[in-house]
PDB file of C-alpha atoms in Angstrom:
ATOM      1  CA  MET A1096      27.234 -73.073 263.346  1.00  0.00           C
ATOM      2  CA  GLU A1097      29.234 -71.826 260.262  1.00  0.00           C
ATOM      3  CA  PRO A1098      28.812 -74.069 257.030  1.00  0.00           C
ATOM      4  CA  ASN A1099      31.768 -76.105 256.201  1.00  0.00           C
ATOM      5  CA  ARG A1100      33.535 -76.708 252.693  1.00  0.00           C
ATOM      6  CA  ARG A1101      31.408 -79.844 251.954  1.00  0.00           C
ATOM      7  CA  THR A1102      28.183 -78.287 252.816  1.00  0.00           C
ATOM      8  CA  MET A1103      29.193 -75.236 250.691  1.00  0.00           C
ATOM      9  CA  ILE A1104      29.943 -77.368 247.669  1.00  0.00           C
ATOM     10  CA  THR A1105      27.025 -79.537 248.073  1.00  0.00           C
ATOM     11  CA  SER A1106      24.667 -76.634 248.342  1.00  0.00           C
ATOM     12  CA  ALA A1107      26.135 -75.122 245.232  1.00  0.00           C
ATOM     13  CA  GLY A1108      25.721 -78.354 243.253  1.00  0.00           C
ATOM     14  CA  ALA A1109      22.019 -78.678 244.316  1.00  0.00           C
ATOM     15  CA  VAL A1110      21.480 -74.956 243.066  1.00  0.00           C
ATOM     16  CA  GLY A1111      23.392 -75.568 239.944  1.00  0.00           C
ATOM     17  CA  THR A1112      21.284 -78.669 239.077  1.00  0.00           C
ATOM     18  CA  ALA A1113      18.113 -76.799 239.746  1.00  0.00           C
ATOM     19  CA  ALA A1114      18.919 -73.993 237.602  1.00  0.00           C
ATOM     20  CA  VAL A1115      19.827 -76.612 234.588  1.00  0.00           C
ATOM     21  CA  VAL A1116      16.672 -78.060 235.183  1.00  0.00           C
ATOM     22  CA  GLY A1117      14.824 -74.872 234.974  1.00  0.00           C
ATOM     23  CA  LEU A1118      16.708 -73.814 232.004  1.00  0.00           C
ATOM     24  CA  THR A1119      16.110 -77.048 230.076  1.00  0.00           C
ATOM     25  CA  SER A1120      12.280 -76.941 231.128  1.00  0.00           C
ATOM     26  CA  ALA A1121      11.991 -73.314 229.676  1.00  0.00           C
ATOM     27  CA  CYS A1122      13.238 -74.821 226.158  1.00  0.00           C
ATOM     28  CA  SER A1123      11.117 -77.628 226.171  1.00  0.00           C
ATOM     29  CA  PRO A1124       7.201 -77.871 225.834  1.00  0.00           C
ATOM     30  CA  ASP A1125       5.244 -79.579 228.507  1.00  0.00           C
ATOM     31  CA  ASP A1126       3.787 -82.185 226.388  1.00  0.00           C
ATOM     32  CA  SER A1127       5.730 -84.291 223.836  1.00  0.00           C
ATOM     33  CA  GLU A1128       5.920 -83.394 220.292  1.00  0.00           C
ATOM     34  CA  SER A1129       4.121 -86.072 218.163  1.00  0.00           C
ATOM     35  CA  GLY A1130       6.638 -85.744 215.304  1.00  0.00           C
ATOM     36  CA  SER A1131       3.789 -85.738 212.576  1.00  0.00           C
ATOM     37  CA  GLY A1132       3.121 -82.103 212.338  1.00  0.00           C
ATOM     38  CA  SER A1133      -0.089 -82.605 214.427  1.00  0.00           C
ATOM     39  CA  SER A1134      -0.755 -81.880 217.753  1.00  0.00           C
ATOM     40  CA  ALA A1135      -1.858 -84.652 220.144  1.00  0.00           C
ATOM     41  CA  SER A1136      -5.178 -82.932 220.618  1.00  0.00           C
ATOM     42  CA  ALA A1137      -6.859 -80.465 218.449  1.00  0.00           C
ATOM     43  CA  PRO A1138      -7.592 -76.913 219.897  1.00  0.00           C
ATOM     44  CA  PRO A1139     -11.098 -76.235 220.296  1.00  0.00           C
ATOM     45  CA  ASP A1140     -13.132 -74.894 217.305  1.00  0.00           C
ATOM     46  CA  ALA A1141     -12.854 -70.818 216.856  1.00  0.00           C
ATOM     47  CA  THR A1142     -14.264 -68.265 214.906  1.00  0.00           C
ATOM     48  CA  VAL A1143     -12.666 -65.046 213.749  1.00  0.00           C
ATOM     49  CA  PRO A1144     -14.015 -62.349 211.550  1.00  0.00           C
ATOM     50  CA  ALA A1145     -12.407 -62.595 208.106  1.00  0.00           C
ATOM     51  CA  SER A1146     -11.941 -59.087 207.879  1.00  0.00           C
ATOM     52  CA  ASP A1147      -9.516 -59.363 210.985  1.00  0.00           C
ATOM     53  CA  VAL A1148      -7.043 -61.356 208.836  1.00  0.00           C
ATOM     54  CA  PRO A1149      -4.815 -58.898 206.808  1.00  0.00           C
ATOM     55  CA  VAL A1150      -4.378 -59.814 203.100  1.00  0.00           C
ATOM     56  CA  GLY A1151      -0.717 -60.774 202.653  1.00  0.00           C
ATOM     57  CA  SER A1152      -0.359 -61.772 206.280  1.00  0.00           C
ATOM     58  CA  GLY A1153      -2.228 -63.481 209.022  1.00  0.00           C
ATOM     59  CA  ILE A1154      -2.977 -63.574 212.659  1.00  0.00           C
ATOM     60  CA  VAL A1155      -2.784 -65.934 215.962  1.00  0.00           C
ATOM     61  CA  VAL A1156      -6.164 -66.839 217.113  1.00  0.00           C
ATOM     62  CA  ASP A1157      -6.466 -67.966 220.774  1.00  0.00           C
ATOM     63  CA  GLU A1158      -2.915 -68.968 220.933  1.00  0.00           C
ATOM     64  CA  ALA A1159      -3.879 -72.103 219.204  1.00  0.00           C
ATOM     65  CA  TYR A1160      -4.166 -71.075 215.488  1.00  0.00           C
ATOM     66  CA  VAL A1161      -2.538 -69.025 212.990  1.00  0.00           C
ATOM     67  CA  VAL A1162      -4.899 -68.056 210.101  1.00  0.00           C
ATOM     68  CA  THR A1163      -3.124 -66.668 207.017  1.00  0.00           C
ATOM     69  CA  GLN A1164      -4.523 -64.884 203.937  1.00  0.00           C
ATOM     70  CA  PRO A1165      -1.803 -64.767 201.310  1.00  0.00           C
ATOM     71  CA  LYS A1166      -4.058 -63.514 198.563  1.00  0.00           C
ATOM     72  CA  GLU A1167      -7.588 -61.968 198.778  1.00  0.00           C
ATOM     73  CA  GLY A1168     -10.294 -64.552 199.790  1.00  0.00           C
ATOM     74  CA  GLU A1169      -7.614 -67.510 200.080  1.00  0.00           C
ATOM     75  CA  PHE A1170      -7.595 -68.496 203.925  1.00  0.00           C
ATOM     76  CA  HIS A1171      -5.555 -71.247 205.628  1.00  0.00           C
ATOM     77  CA  ALA A1172      -5.587 -72.253 209.195  1.00  0.00           C
ATOM     78  CA  PHE A1173      -2.609 -74.059 211.180  1.00  0.00           C
ATOM     79  CA  SER A1174      -1.415 -74.822 214.580  1.00  0.00           C
ATOM     80  CA  SER A1175       0.364 -71.767 216.024  1.00  0.00           C
ATOM     81  CA  VAL A1176       2.646 -73.944 217.989  1.00  0.00           C
ATOM     82  CA  CYS A1177       6.207 -74.456 216.276  1.00  0.00           C
ATOM     83  CA  THR A1178       7.013 -78.222 216.029  1.00  0.00           C
ATOM     84  CA  HIS A1179      10.591 -77.744 216.978  1.00  0.00           C
ATOM     85  CA  GLN A1180      10.214 -76.654 220.647  1.00  0.00           C
ATOM     86  CA  GLY A1181       6.478 -75.638 221.116  1.00  0.00           C
ATOM     87  CA  CYS A1182       7.140 -71.766 220.870  1.00  0.00           C
ATOM     88  CA  GLN A1183       4.107 -69.571 219.752  1.00  0.00           C
ATOM     89  CA  VAL A1184       4.654 -68.357 216.119  1.00  0.00           C
ATOM     90  CA  ARG A1185       4.261 -64.612 215.913  1.00  0.00           C
ATOM     91  CA  THR A1186       5.230 -63.330 212.449  1.00  0.00           C
ATOM     92  CA  VAL A1187       3.173 -63.886 209.487  1.00  0.00           C
ATOM     93  CA  THR A1188       3.954 -62.652 205.858  1.00  0.00           C
ATOM     94  CA  GLU A1189       2.367 -63.447 202.471  1.00  0.00           C
ATOM     95  CA  THR A1190       4.719 -66.411 202.053  1.00  0.00           C
ATOM     96  CA  GLU A1191       6.025 -67.512 205.544  1.00  0.00           C
ATOM     97  CA  ILE A1192       4.918 -68.057 209.215  1.00  0.00           C
ATOM     98  CA  VAL A1193       7.783 -67.350 211.617  1.00  0.00           C
ATOM     99  CA  CYS A1194       8.699 -68.702 214.823  1.00  0.00           C
ATOM    100  CA  PRO A1195      10.706 -66.063 217.107  1.00  0.00           C
ATOM    101  CA  CYS A1196      12.382 -68.670 219.302  1.00  0.00           C
ATOM    102  CA  HIS A1197      14.637 -70.325 216.658  1.00  0.00           C
ATOM    103  CA  SER A1198      13.604 -68.683 213.545  1.00  0.00           C
ATOM    104  CA  SER A1199      11.828 -71.903 211.946  1.00  0.00           C
ATOM    105  CA  ARG A1200      10.136 -70.731 209.004  1.00  0.00           C
ATOM    106  CA  TYR A1201       6.796 -72.410 207.607  1.00  0.00           C
ATOM    107  CA  SER A1202       4.909 -72.093 204.423  1.00  0.00           C
ATOM    108  CA  ALA A1203       1.781 -69.725 204.776  1.00  0.00           C
ATOM    109  CA  THR A1204      -0.322 -71.722 202.270  1.00  0.00           C
ATOM    110  CA  SER A1205       0.727 -75.368 203.234  1.00  0.00           C
ATOM    111  CA  GLY A1206       2.367 -75.206 206.767  1.00  0.00           C
ATOM    112  CA  GLU A1207       5.518 -77.178 205.469  1.00  0.00           C
ATOM    113  CA  VAL A1208       8.753 -76.203 206.945  1.00  0.00           C
ATOM    114  CA  LEU A1209      10.809 -73.881 204.775  1.00  0.00           C
ATOM    115  CA  SER A1210      13.887 -73.709 206.930  1.00  0.00           C
ATOM    116  CA  GLY A1211      14.449 -75.248 210.379  1.00  0.00           C
ATOM    117  CA  PRO A1212      15.513 -76.163 212.879  1.00  0.00           C
ATOM    118  CA  ALA A1213      11.831 -77.628 212.827  1.00  0.00           C
ATOM    119  CA  THR A1214      11.495 -80.648 210.722  1.00  0.00           C
ATOM    120  CA  GLU A1215       7.720 -81.285 210.956  1.00  0.00           C
ATOM    121  CA  ALA A1216       4.886 -79.209 209.291  1.00  0.00           C
ATOM    122  CA  LEU A1217       2.428 -77.096 211.320  1.00  0.00           C
ATOM    123  CA  ALA A1218      -0.710 -79.003 211.797  1.00  0.00           C
ATOM    124  CA  THR A1219      -3.381 -78.133 209.440  1.00  0.00           C
ATOM    125  CA  TYR A1220      -6.825 -77.121 210.383  1.00  0.00           C
ATOM    126  CA  GLN A1221      -9.931 -76.526 208.320  1.00  0.00           C
ATOM    127  CA  VAL A1222     -11.002 -73.070 207.809  1.00  0.00           C
ATOM    128  CA  THR A1223     -14.342 -72.057 206.071  1.00  0.00           C
ATOM    129  CA  ASP A1224     -15.707 -68.751 205.281  1.00  0.00           C
ATOM    130  CA  SER A1225     -19.436 -68.433 206.507  1.00  0.00           C
ATOM    131  CA  GLY A1226     -20.714 -64.895 205.448  1.00  0.00           C
ATOM    132  CA  GLY A1227     -17.388 -63.243 206.531  1.00  0.00           C
ATOM    133  CA  THR A1228     -17.002 -65.228 209.598  1.00  0.00           C
ATOM    134  CA  LEU A1229     -14.093 -67.744 209.483  1.00  0.00           C
ATOM    135  CA  ASN A1230     -14.941 -70.980 211.259  1.00  0.00           C
ATOM    136  CA  LEU A1231     -11.566 -73.053 212.371  1.00  0.00           C
ATOM    137  CA  SER A1232     -11.819 -76.758 213.109  1.00  0.00           C
ATOM    138  CA  ALA A1233      -9.762 -79.975 213.032  1.00  0.00           C
ATOM    139  CA  GLN A1234      -9.952 -81.512 209.683  1.00  0.00           C
TER     140      GLN A1234
END
């Protein structure tokens, strides 16, 4: 049995709707944004050797934290999840943490938004240096 015009149009509409839903889902995080710059649940505590964090830059740890060291011995820890749409931040400089998805920029020392589209700061976490090991935890 050959499909008629109505069947073809209905099928095309269903495929188009599925594609739009898929694209919309790809641009949104699974959990809703809190709007406060803090995540709904803090990531588990983590440790990282202080020597792994380059001076004048930083690293992403366990896809949960971004740890920066803008100056020798000065460490800061933030959520590594962009507050705009939940992408992982990847680039860290002495002054900025940059999200690759829409170029939101955050301060490497405070997590505050330097330029959007993000409007909320990155969640801030406690970082303590214990004999060359950085301990990361919720404040």
